[in-house]
Coordinates of C-alpha atoms in Angstrom, one line a residue:
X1 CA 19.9 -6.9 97.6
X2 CA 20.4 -9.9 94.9
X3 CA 18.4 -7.3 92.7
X4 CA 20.9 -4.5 92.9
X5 CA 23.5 -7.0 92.5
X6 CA 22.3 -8.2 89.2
X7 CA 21.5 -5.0 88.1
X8 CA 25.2 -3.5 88.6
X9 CA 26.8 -6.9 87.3
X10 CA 24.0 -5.9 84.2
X11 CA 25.7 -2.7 84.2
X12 CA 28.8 -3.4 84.6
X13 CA 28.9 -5.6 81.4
X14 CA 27.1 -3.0 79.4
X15 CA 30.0 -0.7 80.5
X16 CA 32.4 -3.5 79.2
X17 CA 30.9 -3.8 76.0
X18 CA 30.9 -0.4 75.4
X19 CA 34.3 -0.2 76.4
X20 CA 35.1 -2.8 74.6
X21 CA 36.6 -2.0 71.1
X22 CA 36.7 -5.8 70.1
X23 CA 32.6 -5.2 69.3
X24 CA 33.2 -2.3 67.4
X25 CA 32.2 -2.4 63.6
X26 CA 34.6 0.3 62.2
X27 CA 38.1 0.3 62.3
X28 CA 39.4 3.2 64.2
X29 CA 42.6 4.7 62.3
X30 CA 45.0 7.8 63.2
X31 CA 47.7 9.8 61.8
X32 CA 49.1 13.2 61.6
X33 CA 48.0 14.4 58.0
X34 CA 45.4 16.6 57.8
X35 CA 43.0 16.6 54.6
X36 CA 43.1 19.8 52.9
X37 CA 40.6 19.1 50.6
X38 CA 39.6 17.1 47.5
X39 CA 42.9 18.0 45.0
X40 CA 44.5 15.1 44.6
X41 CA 47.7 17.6 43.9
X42 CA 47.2 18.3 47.7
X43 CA 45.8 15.5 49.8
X44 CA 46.1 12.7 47.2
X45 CA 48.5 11.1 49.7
X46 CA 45.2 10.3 52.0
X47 CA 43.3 8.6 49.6
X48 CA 45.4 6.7 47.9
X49 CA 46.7 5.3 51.6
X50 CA 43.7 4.7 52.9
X51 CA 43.0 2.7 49.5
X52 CA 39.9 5.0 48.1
X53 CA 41.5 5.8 44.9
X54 CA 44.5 3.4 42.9
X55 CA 47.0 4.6 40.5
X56 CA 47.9 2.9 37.3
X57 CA 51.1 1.4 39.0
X58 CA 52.1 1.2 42.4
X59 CA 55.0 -0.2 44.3
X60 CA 55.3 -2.9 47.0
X61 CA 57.1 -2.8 49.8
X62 CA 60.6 -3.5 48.5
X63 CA 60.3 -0.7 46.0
X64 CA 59.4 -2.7 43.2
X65 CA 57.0 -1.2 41.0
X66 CA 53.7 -3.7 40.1
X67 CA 50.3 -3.9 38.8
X68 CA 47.8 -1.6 40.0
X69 CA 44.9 -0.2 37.5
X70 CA 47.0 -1.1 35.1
X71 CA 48.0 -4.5 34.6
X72 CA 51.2 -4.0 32.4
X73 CA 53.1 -1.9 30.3
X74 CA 55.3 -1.3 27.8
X75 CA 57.7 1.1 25.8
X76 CA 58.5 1.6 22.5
X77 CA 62.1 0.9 21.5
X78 CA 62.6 4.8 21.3
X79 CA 61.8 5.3 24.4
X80 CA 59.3 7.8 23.9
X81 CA 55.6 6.1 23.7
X82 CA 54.8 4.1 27.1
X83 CA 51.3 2.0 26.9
X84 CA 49.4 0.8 29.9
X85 CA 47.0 -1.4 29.5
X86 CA 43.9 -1.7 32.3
X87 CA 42.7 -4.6 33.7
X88 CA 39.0 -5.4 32.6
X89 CA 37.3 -6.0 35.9
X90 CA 38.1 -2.3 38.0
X91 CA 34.9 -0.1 38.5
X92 CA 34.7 3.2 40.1
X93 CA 32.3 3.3 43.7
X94 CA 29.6 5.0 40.9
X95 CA 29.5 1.7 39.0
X96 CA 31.0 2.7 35.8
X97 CA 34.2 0.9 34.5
X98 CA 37.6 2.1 34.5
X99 CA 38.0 2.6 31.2
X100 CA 41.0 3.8 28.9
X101 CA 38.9 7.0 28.6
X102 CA 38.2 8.0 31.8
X103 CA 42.3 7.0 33.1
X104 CA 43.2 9.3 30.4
X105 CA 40.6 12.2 30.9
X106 CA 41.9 11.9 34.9
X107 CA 45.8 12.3 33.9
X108 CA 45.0 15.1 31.6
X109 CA 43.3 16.8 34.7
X110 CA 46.4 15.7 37.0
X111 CA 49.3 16.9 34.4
X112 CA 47.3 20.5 34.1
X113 CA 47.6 20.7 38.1
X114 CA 50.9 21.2 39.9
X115 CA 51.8 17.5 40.8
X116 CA 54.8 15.5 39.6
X117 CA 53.7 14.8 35.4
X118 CA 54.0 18.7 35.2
X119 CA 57.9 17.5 35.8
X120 CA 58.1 14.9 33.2
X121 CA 58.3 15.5 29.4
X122 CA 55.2 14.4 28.1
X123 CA 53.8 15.2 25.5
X124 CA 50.0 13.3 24.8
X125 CA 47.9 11.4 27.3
X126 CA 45.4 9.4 24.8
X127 CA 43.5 6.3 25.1
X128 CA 43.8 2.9 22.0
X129 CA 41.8 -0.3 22.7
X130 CA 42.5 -0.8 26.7
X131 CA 45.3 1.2 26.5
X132 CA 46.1 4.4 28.3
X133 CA 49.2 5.7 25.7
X134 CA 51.6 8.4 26.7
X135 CA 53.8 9.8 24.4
X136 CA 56.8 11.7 25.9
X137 CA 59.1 14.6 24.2
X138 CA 62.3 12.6 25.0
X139 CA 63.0 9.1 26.7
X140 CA 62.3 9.3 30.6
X141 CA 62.4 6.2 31.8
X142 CA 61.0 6.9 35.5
X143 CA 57.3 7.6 34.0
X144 CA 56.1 4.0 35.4
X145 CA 57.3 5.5 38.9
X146 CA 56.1 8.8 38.6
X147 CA 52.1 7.2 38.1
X148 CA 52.9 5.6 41.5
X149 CA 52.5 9.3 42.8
X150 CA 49.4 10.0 44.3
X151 CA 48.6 13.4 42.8
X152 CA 47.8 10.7 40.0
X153 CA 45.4 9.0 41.1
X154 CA 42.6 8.4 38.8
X155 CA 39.4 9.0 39.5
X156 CA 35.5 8.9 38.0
X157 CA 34.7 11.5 35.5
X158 CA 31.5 12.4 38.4
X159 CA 34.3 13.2 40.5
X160 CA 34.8 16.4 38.7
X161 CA 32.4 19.4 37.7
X162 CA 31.9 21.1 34.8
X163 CA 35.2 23.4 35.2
X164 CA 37.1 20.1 35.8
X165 CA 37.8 20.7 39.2
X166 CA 37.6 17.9 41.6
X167 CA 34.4 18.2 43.7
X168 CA 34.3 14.7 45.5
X169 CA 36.7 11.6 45.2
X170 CA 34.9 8.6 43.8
X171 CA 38.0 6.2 43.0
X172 CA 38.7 2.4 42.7
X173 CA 39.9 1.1 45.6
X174 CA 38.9 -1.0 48.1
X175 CA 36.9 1.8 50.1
X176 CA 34.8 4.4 49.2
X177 CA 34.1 7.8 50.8
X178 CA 30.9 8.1 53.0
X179 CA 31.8 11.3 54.5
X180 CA 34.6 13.7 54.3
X181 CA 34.9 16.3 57.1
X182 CA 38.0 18.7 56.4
X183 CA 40.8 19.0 57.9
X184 CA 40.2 16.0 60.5
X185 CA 38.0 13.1 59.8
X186 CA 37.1 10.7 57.1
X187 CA 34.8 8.1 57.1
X188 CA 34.8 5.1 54.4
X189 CA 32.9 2.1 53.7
X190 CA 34.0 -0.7 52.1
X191 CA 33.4 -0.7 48.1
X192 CA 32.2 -4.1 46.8
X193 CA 33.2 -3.3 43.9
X194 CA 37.0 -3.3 44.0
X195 CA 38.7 -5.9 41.3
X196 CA 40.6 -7.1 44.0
X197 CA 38.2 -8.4 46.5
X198 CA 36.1 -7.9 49.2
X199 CA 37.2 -5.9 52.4
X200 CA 37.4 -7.6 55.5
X201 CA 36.5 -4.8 57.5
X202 CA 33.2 -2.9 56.3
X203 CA 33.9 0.6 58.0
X204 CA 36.9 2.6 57.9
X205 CA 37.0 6.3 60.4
X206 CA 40.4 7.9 60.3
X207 CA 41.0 11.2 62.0
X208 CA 43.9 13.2 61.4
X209 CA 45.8 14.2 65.4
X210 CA 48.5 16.7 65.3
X211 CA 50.0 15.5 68.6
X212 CA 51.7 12.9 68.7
X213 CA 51.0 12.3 72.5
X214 CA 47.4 12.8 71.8
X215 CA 48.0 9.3 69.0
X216 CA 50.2 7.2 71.9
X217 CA 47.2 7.8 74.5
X218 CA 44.3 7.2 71.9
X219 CA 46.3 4.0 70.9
X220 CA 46.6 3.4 74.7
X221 CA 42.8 3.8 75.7
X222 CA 41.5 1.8 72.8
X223 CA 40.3 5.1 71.2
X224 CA 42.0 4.1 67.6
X225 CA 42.8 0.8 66.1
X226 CA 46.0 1.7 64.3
X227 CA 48.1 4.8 65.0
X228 CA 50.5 6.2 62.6
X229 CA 54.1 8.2 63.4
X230 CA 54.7 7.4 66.6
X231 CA 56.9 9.7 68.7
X232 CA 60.7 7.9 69.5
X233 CA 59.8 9.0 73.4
X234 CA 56.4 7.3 73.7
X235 CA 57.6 3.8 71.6
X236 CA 59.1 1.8 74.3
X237 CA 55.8 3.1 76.6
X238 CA 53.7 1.2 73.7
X239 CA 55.9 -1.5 73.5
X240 CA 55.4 -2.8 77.2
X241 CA 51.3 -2.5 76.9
X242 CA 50.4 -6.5 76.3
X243 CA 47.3 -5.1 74.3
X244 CA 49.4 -3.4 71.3
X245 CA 51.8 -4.5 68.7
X246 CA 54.6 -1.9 67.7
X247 CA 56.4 -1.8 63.9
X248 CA 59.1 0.1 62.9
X249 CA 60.8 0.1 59.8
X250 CA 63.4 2.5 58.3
X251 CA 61.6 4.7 55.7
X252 CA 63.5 6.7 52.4
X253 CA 63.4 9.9 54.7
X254 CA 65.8 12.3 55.6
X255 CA 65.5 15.2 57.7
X256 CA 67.9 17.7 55.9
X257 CA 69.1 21.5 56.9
X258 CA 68.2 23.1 54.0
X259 CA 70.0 26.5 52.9
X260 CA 69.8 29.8 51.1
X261 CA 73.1 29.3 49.3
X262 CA 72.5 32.4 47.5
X263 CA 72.5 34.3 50.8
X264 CA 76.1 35.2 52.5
X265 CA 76.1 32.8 55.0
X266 CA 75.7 29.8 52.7
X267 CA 77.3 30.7 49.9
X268 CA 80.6 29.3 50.1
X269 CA 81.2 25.4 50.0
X270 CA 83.4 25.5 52.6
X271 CA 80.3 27.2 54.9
X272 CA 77.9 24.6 54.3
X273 CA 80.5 21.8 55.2
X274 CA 81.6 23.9 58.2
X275 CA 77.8 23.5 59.4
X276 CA 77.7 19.8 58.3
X277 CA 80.8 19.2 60.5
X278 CA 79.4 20.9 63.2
X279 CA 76.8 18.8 64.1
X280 CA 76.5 16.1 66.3
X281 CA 74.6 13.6 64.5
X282 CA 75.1 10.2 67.0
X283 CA 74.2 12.5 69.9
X284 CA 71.4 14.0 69.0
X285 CA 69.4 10.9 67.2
X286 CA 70.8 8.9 70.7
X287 CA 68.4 11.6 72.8
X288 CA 65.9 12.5 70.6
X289 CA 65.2 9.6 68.3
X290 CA 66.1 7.0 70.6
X291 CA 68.4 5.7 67.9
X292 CA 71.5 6.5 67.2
X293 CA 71.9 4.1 63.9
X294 CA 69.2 7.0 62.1
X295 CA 72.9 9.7 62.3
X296 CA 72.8 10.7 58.7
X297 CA 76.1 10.0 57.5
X298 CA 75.2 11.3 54.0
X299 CA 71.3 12.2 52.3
X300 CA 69.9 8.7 51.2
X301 CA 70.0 5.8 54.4
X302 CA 70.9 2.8 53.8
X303 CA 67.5 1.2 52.5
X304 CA 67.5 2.9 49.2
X305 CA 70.1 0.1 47.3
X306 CA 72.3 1.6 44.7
X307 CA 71.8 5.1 46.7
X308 CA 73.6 4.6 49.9
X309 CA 77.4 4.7 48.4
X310 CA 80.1 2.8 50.7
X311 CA 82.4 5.0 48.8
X312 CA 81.5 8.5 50.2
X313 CA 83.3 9.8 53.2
X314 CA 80.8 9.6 55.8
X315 CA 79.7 13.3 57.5
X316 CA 80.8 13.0 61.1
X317 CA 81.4 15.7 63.7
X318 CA 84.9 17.6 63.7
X319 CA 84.2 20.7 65.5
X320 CA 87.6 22.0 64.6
X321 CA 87.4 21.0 61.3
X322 CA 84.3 23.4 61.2
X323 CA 85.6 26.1 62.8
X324 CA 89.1 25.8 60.3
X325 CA 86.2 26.1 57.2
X326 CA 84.9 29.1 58.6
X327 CA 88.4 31.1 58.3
X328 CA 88.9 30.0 55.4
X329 CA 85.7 31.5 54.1
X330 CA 86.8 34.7 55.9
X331 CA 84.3 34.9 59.5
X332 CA 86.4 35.4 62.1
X333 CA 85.5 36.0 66.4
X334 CA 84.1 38.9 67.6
X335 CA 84.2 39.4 71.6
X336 CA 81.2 37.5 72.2
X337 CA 82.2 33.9 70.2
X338 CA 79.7 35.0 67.3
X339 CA 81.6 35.2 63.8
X340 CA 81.6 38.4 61.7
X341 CA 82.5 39.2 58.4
X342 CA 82.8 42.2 56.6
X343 CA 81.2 43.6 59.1
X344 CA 78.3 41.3 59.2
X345 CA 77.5 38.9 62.3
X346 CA 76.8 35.4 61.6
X347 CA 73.6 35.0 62.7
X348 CA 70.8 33.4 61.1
X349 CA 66.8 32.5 61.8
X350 CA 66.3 28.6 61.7
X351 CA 62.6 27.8 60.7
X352 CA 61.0 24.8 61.4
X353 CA 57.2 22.8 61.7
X354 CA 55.2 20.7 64.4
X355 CA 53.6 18.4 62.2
X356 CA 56.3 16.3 62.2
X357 CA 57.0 16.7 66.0
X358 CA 60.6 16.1 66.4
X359 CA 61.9 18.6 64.5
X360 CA 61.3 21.5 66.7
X361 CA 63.8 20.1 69.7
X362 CA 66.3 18.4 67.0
X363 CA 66.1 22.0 66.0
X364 CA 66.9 23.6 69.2
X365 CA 69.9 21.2 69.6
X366 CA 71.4 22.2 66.7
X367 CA 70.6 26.0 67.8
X368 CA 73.4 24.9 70.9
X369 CA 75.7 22.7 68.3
X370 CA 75.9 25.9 65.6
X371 CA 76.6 27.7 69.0
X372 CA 79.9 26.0 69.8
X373 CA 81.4 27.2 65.9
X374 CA 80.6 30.8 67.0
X375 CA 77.0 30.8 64.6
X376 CA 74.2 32.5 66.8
X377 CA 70.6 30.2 65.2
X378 CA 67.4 31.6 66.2
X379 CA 64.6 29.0 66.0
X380 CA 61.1 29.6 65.0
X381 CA 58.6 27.2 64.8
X382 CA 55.1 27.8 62.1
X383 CA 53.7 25.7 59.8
X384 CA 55.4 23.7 56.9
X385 CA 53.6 26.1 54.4
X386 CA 56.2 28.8 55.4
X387 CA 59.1 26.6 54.0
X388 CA 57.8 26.8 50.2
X389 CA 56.1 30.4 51.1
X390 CA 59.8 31.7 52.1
X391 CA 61.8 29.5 49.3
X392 CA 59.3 31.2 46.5
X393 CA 60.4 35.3 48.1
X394 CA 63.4 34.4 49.0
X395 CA 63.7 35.4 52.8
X396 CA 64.7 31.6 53.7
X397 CA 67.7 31.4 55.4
X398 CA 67.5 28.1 56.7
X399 CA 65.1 25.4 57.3
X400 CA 65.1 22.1 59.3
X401 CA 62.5 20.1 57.2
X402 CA 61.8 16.4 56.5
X403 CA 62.0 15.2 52.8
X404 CA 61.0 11.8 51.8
X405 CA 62.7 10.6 48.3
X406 CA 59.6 7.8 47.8
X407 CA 57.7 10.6 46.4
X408 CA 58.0 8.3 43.8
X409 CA 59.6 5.0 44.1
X410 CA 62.6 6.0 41.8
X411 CA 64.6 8.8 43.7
X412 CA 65.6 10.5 40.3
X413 CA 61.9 11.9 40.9
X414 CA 63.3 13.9 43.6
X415 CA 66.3 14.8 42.2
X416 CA 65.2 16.1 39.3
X417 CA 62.7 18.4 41.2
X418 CA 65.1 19.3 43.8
X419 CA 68.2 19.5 42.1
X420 CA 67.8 21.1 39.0
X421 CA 67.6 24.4 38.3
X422 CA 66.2 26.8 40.7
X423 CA 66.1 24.2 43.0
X424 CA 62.3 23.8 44.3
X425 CA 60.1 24.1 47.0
X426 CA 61.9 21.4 49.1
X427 CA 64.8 20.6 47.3
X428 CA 68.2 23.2 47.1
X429 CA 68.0 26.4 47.1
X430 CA 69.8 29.4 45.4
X431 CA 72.3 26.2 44.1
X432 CA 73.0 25.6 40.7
X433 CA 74.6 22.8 39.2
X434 CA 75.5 21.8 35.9
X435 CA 77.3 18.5 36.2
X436 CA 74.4 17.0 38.5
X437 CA 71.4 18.3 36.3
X438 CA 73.2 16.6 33.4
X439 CA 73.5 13.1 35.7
X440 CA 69.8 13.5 36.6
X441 CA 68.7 14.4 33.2
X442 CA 70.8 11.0 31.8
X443 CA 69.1 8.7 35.0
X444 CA 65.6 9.7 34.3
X445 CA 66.6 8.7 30.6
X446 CA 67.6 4.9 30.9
X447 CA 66.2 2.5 32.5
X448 CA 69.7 0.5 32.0
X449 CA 71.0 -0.8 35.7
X450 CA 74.4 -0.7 34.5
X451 CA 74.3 2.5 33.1
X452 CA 72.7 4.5 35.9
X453 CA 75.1 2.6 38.6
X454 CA 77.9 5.0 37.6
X455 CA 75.5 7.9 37.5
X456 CA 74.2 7.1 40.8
X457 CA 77.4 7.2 42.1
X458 CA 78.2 10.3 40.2
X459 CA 75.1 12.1 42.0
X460 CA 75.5 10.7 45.2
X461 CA 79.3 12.4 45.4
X462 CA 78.2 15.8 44.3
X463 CA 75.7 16.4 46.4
X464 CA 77.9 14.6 49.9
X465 CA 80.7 17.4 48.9
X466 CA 78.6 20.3 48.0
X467 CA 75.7 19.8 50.3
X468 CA 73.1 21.8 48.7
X469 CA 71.1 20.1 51.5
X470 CA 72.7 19.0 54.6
X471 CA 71.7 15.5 55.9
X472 CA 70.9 15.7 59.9
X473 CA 69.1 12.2 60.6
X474 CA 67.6 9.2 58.9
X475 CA 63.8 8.6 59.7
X476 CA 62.0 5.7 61.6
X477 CA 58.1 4.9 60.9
X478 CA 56.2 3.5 64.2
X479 CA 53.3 1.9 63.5
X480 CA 50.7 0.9 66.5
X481 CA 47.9 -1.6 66.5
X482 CA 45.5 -2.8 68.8
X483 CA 46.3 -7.0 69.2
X484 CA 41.9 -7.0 68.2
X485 CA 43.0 -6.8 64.4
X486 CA 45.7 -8.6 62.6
X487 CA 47.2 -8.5 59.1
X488 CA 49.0 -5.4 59.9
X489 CA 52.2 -4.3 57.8
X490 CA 54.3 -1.0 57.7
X491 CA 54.6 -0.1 54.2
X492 CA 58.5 1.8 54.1
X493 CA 57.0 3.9 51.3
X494 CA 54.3 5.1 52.7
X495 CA 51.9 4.1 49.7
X496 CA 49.0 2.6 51.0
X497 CA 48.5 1.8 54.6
X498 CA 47.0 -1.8 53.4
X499 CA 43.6 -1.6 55.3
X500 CA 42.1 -4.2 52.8
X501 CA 44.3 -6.6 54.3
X502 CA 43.3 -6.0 57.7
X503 CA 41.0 -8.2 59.8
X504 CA 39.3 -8.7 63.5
X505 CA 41.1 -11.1 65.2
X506 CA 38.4 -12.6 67.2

C-alpha cells in the first residue's frame, strides 16, 4: 500500500511539473498575425516585434522617435540630405557587423519592394564613413519616421540570394530565428550578439491563433505566456483569473467605413455624412467593445496629440439628420423603407475580415443601423486581401476595415498614402482632393511644430466634413501574461512587443 502511495504522490508531481509552465525554458507567445513569409514588405511587422531584426530608428512608447541601428542623425539645412550614423557595436546573428554598406545595400532592396520608401521622395541610398546618407528629391521631413517602418528593416547581406530576394531573416536584434514554420509558428533563440545586451529569456516560440477565443483559453490553461488582441467579451473573464495580468492601452487605430465615392451611392458629401450620422457609435462600442469611451467621434482618438482637434464637431447619431441628407441627395422611399433613386435601390454589399474578430458583428450592427435610414447592407465576411483585391478593380462598395495611423510614428505617413491621389489600398477611395494633398504635401515638408499645427488642423477638418473614410470606433490593445514572467509592457504602437525585457519571475 505505502508503495502505491508513493508511487502516485511520484506521479502526481511529475504530472505537476509537466504542467507546470513555471519550469518551462521557452517563452510561449500568441497573437493573431500570421507570417506570410520572409518579405519584410509583407511580414516585416513579425520580426521586427518579436525583436529579430532593428530598424535604423524606432519609436518609444510615447511616439517619440529614438536610437535604434542608428545612433543619430542629421539633415542638411536644405532639407534634402539626411545622414544616419550606426552605432559601432551591432552585429548581425551571422557575425558580421552592421556596417554602413550592408544598412545601405538592405534599403536599396526595401525602396525597390512595395513598402513605405517607395512613397517618399528619395533619391540615393549610399553609405560615407559610418554613415548611411539619403539624399531626397525635395525636403520630407517624416523620413526619420518612415525607417521606423518595418518593411525597413535591415538585414544581413546572407539574408538575400543572388536575385536579391530575401531567402531567410538574419537581423540584429535581440533574437535570432531557429526555425520558421509558415503561416503559424516561429521559434527564436536568443542572439548574444545584440549591442544591447543579453536576453533574459533564451527561447522564444510564438504561434500565430486566428481565434481569439482559442488565445483567451491558451492564456487560461497555461498553454502561452503572453497573448496578444484580446477579445472585449473574454477581458473581464481574464481579469478575475489570479494567475494572469491584463493591459490595455488605447492604440492609434481606427476602425473606419470605407467607401467607393466614385460609385452612386457615395458620391455625394451629403451621402457619406448621412451614413456617418446614421450610426450609433456609443451603442454599439457599449455592446461590442465593452467600452463605450472607443465611439469615434472623428478618425484620429484622442492619444495622437496635435491630431485629435477640440475644434471639430464631434460625429454623433441624428438619425433624422441622416435621413434629411439623403433627400437632399435625391433617394427617396419606396414601399418597402429601402431608398431609390433614379430608379436605382439603395442597396449595397458591406465587406468585411475575421482576423480582426470584431468587425464581423460591429458590421452586422451597422447592417440594422443603415436599416433604420431606409439603406438595405448586405454583409460578407472573407479575408482582408479582398479589401485591396476589390479597391485595385474597382467593385468595392464598402468596407468595414481597421486602419492603424502608427504605420509610421508620424501620421502624415498615412495620409499621404491614403489621402492623395487615387487614394490607396486602405486609404480613400474614388476621392480626390486638392486642398488636403497640398496640406499633406507641406506636413511631410517641415518638421516646424508651429508650422504644421495649423496644417494639422487644416487636415483634420477636411477630412471630419468630407469623410472620405468614415470613423466607427477607436481601438483598445489587450495584452495577457502569465504572473510566471514580469517586465511586461503594451507598446501603443505596436513596434516591438519588448520580449528582451522580459524575465521569469521565480
Amino acid at each position: 500500500m505505502r508503495t502505491l502511495r508513493v508511487l502516485f504522490t511520484a506521479v502526481a508531481l511529475g504530472v505537476t511539473a509537466a504542467l507546470n509552465p513555471a519550469h518551462a525554458a521557452v517563452l510561449k507567445v500568441a497573437g493573431p498575425w500570421e507570417i506570410a513569409g520572409t518579405d519584410p514588405a509583407q511580414t516585416g511587422y513579425v520580426f521586427s516585434r518579436l525583436q529579430v531584426a532593428e530598424t535604423l530608428v524606432t519609436a518609444n512608447h510615447e511616439g517619440n522617435l529614438v536610437p535604434a541601428l542608428a545612433k543619430q542623425w542629421s539633415v542638411s539645412s536644405d532639407g534634402l540630405i539626411w545622414r544616419f550614423t550606426l552605432r559601432e557595436d551591432a552585429q548581425f546573428h551571422d557575425g558580421t557587423p552592421v556596417t554602413p554598406q550592408a544598412a545601405a545595400a538592405s534599403l536599396k532592396r526595401a525602396l525597390a519592394g512595395v513598402g513605405v520608401l517607395s512613397q517618399a521622395p528619395l533619391g540615393e541610398i549610399t553609405s560615407q564613413g559610418r554613415d548611411v546618407v539619403i539624399r531626397l528629391t525635395k525636403p520630407f521631413s517624416a523620413l526619420p519616421a518612415y525607417l521606423v517602418h518595418f518593411s525597413t528593416i535591415v538585414l544581413a547581406p546572407s539574408s538575400f540570394d543572388a536575385a536579391g530576394k530575401v531567402t531567410q531573416i538574419v537581423g540584429s536584434g535581440p533574437y535570432k530565428v531557429k526555425s520558421l514554420t509558415a503561416p503559424a509558428r516561429l521559434e527564436l533563440q536568443a542572439s548574444g550578439r545584440w549591442w544591447g545586451g543579453k536576453s533574459a529569456i533564451e527561447e522564444v516560440s510564438y504561434l500565430a491563433v486566428g481565434q481569439g477565443e482559442t488565445r483567451a483559453l491558451m492564456a487560461e490553461s497555461g498553454e502561452a505566456d503572453l497573448v496578444f488582441s484580446m477579445l472585449p467579451v473574454s477581458v473581464n473573464r481574464l481579469k478575475a483569473n489570479p494567475k494572469l495580468d491584463v493591459q490595455i492601452a488605447t492604440i492609434p487605430r481606427t476602425r473606419i467605413l470605407k467607401v467607393n465615392a466614385a460609385s452612386p451611392f457615395f458620391d455625394q458629401i451629403e451621402e457619406r455624412q448621412a451614413i456617418s450620422a446614421a450610426i450609433d457609435r456609443a451603442g454599439l462600442t457599449k455592446v461590442i467593445l465593452r467600452n463605450a469611451d472607443l465611439a469615434a467621434t472623428q478618425l484620429f482618438p484622442p492619444a495622437m496629440k496635435g491630431w485629435n482637434s477640440p475644434e471639430v464637431q464631434p460625429l454623433v447619431r441624428d438619425v433624422d439628420k441622416a435621413k434629411e441628407l439623403l433627400a437632399t441627395a435625391g433617394w427617396k422611399a419606396a414601399s418597402d423603407g429601402i431608398l431609390e433613386k433614379d430608379g436605382k435601390r439603395f442597396s449595397v454589399t458591406l465587406l468585411t475580415y475575421s482576423s480582426w474578430p470584431e468587425l464581423p458583428p460591429i458590421a452586422t450592427a451597422l447592417q440594422a443601423q443603415l436599416r433604420q435610414v431606409g439603406i438595405e447592407v448586405k454583409v460578407s465576411v472573407g479575408n482582408s486581401s479582398e479589401i485591396p483585391a476589390r479597391h485595385q478593380d474597382g467593385t468595392l462598395e464598402m468596407g468595414l476595415i481597421s486602419r492603424l495611423y502608427s504605420i509610421v510614428p508620424d501620421p502624415v505617413g498615412t495620409l499621404l498614402q491614403d489621402y492623395g491621389p487615387g487614394g490607396s489600398d486602405w486609404g480613400s477611395m474614388g476621392w480626390d482632393n486638392k486642398e488636403i494633398q497640398s496640406v499633406v504635401e507641406q506636413l511631410a515638408a517641415t518638421s516646424d511644430a508651429a508650422a504644421r499645427a495649423p496644417l494639422q488642423s487644416r487636415a483634420v477638418e477636411i477630412l471630419q466634413r468630407e469623410l472620405p473614410s468614415i470613423p466607427v470606433t477607436w481601438s483598445e490593445l489587450a495584452i495577457v501574461s502569465n504572473k510566471r514572467i514580469t517586465g511586461v509592457q503594451v507598446d501603443p504602437l505596436e513596434v516591438n512587443y519588448g520580449l528582451s525585457a522580459i524575465r521569469w519571475a521565480e
